[in-house]
PDB file of C-alpha atoms in Angstrom:
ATOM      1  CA  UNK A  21       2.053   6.830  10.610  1.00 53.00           C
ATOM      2  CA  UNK A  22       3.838   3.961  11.718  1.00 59.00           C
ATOM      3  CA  UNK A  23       7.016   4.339   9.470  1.00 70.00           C
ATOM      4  CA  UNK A  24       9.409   2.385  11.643  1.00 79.00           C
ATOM      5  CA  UNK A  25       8.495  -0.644  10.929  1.00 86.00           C
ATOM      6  CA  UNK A  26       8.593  -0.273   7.181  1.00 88.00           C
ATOM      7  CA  UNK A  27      11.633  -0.678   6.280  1.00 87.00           C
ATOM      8  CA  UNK A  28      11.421  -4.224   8.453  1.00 86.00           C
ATOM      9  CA  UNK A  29       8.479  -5.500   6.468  1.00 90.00           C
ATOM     10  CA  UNK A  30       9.589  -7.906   3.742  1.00 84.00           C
ATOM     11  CA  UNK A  31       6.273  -8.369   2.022  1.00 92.00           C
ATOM     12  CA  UNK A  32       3.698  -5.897   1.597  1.00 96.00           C
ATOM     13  CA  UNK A  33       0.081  -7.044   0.711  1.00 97.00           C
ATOM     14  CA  UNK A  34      -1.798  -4.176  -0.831  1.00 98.00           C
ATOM     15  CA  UNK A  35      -5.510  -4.480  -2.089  1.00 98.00           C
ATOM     16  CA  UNK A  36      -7.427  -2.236  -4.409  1.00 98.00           C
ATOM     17  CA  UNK A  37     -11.213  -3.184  -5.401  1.00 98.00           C
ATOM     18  CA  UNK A  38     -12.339  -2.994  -8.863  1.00 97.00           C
ATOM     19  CA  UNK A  39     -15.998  -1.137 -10.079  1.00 96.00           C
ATOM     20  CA  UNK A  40     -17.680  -4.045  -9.726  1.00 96.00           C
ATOM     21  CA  UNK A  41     -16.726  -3.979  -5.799  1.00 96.00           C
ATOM     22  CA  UNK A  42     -13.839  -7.162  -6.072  1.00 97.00           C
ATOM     23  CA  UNK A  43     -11.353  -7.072  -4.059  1.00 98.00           C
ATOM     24  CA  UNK A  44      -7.874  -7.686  -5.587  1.00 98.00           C
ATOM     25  CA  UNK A  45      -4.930  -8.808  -3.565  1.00 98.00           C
ATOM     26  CA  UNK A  46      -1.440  -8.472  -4.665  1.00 98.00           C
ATOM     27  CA  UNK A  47       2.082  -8.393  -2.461  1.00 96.00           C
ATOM     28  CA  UNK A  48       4.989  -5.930  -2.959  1.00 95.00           C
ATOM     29  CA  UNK A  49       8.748  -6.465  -2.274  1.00 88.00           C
ATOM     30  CA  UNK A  50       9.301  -2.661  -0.110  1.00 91.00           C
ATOM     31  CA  UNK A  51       8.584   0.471  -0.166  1.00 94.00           C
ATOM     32  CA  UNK A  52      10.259   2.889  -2.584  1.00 94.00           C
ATOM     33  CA  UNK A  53       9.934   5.778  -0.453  1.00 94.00           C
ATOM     34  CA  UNK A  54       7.858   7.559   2.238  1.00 93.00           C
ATOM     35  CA  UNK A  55       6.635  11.223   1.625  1.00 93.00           C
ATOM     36  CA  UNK A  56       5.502  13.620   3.846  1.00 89.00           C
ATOM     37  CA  UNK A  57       5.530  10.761   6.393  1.00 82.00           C
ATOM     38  CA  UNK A  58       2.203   9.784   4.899  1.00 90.00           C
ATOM     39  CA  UNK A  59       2.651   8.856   1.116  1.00 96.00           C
ATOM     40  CA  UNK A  60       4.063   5.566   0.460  1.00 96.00           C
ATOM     41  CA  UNK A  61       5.568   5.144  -2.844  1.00 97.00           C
ATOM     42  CA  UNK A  62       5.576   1.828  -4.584  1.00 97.00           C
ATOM     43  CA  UNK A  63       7.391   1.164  -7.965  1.00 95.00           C
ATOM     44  CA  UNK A  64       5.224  -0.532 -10.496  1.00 94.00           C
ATOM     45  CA  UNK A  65       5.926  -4.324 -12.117  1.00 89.00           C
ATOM     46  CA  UNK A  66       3.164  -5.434 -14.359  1.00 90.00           C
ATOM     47  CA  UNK A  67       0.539  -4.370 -11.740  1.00 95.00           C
ATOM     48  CA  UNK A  68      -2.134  -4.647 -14.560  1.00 97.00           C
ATOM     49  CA  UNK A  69      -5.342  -5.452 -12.588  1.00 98.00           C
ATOM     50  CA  UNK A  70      -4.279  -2.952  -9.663  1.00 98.00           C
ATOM     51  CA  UNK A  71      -3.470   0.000 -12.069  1.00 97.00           C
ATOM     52  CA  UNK A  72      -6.625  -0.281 -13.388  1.00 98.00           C
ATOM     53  CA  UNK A  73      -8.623  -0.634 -10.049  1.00 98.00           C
ATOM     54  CA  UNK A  74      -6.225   2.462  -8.878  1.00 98.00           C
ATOM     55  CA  UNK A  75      -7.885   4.723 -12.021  1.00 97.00           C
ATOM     56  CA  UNK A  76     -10.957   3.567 -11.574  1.00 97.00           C
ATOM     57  CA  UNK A  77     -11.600   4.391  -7.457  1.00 97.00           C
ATOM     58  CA  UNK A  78      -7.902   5.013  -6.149  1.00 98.00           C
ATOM     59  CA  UNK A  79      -9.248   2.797  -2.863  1.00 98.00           C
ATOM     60  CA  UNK A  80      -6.503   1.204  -1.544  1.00 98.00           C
ATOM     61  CA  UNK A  81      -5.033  -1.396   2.051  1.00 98.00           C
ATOM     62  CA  UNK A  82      -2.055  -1.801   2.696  1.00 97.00           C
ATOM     63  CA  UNK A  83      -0.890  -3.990   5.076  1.00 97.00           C
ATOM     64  CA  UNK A  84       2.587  -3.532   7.598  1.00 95.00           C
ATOM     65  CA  UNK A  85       3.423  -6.199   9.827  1.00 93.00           C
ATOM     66  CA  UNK A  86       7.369  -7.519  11.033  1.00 91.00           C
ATOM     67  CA  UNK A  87       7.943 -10.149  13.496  1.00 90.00           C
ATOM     68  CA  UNK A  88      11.225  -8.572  14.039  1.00 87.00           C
ATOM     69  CA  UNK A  89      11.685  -7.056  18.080  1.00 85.00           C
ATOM     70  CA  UNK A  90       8.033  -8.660  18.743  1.00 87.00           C
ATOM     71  CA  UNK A  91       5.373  -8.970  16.555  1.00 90.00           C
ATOM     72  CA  UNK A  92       3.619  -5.524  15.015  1.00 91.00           C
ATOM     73  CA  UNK A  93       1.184  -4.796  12.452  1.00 94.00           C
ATOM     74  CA  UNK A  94      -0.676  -2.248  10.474  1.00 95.00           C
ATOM     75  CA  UNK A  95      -3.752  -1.826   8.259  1.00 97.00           C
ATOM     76  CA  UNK A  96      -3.418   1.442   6.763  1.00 96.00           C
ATOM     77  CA  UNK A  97      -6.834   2.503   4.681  1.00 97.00           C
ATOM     78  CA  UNK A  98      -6.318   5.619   2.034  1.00 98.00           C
ATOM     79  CA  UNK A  99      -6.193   6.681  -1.847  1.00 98.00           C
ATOM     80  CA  UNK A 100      -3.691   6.213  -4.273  1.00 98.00           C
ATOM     81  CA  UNK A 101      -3.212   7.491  -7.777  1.00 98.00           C
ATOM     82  CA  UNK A 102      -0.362   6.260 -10.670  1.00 97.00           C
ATOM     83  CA  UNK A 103       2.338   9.006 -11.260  1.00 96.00           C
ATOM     84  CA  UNK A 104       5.540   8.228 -13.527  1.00 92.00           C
ATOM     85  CA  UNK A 105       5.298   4.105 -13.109  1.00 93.00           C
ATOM     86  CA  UNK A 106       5.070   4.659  -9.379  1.00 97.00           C
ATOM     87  CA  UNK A 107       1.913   4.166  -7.400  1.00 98.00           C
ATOM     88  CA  UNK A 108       1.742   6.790  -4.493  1.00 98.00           C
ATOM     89  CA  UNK A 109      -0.514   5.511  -1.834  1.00 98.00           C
ATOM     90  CA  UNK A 110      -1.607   8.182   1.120  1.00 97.00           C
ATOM     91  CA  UNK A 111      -2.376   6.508   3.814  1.00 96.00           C
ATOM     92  CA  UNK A 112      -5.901   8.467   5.567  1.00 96.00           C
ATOM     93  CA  UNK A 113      -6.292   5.999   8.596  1.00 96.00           C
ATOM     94  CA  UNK A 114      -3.939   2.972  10.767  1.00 94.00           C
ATOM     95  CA  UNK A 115      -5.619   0.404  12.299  1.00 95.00           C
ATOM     96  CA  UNK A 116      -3.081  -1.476  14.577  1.00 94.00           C
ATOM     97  CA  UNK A 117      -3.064  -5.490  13.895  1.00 91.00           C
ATOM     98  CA  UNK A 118      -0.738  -6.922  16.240  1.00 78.00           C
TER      99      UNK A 118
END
């Protein structure tokens, strides 16, 4: 994965889809950590709808992107599950943006 430009992006969009097939798009401040340079770990802030979405099909996007030393972006495509108030999100695939 990418994980060089993390710590550069600011905001962090991350969509999960619900059973009924909605998408549901929320943003993110950072991430917590990065695990086995494949996990991101977010901490959780109300995060209702997305929890739920998370439980019910762990799909999950997350998007990457800085502006910072030229413009770069990633769509990373995986699962995530809910562990202590922390949603760990492993990214399967990286689709370069920018």
């Amino acid at each position: 994965m990418h994980c060089f430009i993390i710590p550069k992006a600011s905001i962090i969009p991350i969509v999960t889809v619900s059973r009924q097939g909605e998408p549901h798009l929320i943003v993110v401040g950072q991430v917590k950590e990065i695990r086995e340079d494949d996990t991101l770990v977010f901490g959780i802030y109300k995060m209702k709808t997305t929890q739920q979405n998370i439980q019910d099909n762990g799909k999950m996007q997350v998007v990457i992107a800085t502006r910072e030393g030229g413009p770069k972006g990633y769509r990373l495509i995986g699962t995530a599950t809910i562990e202590e108030q922390q949603v760990l999100f492993k990214a399967e695939k990286a689709e370069e943006l920018l």
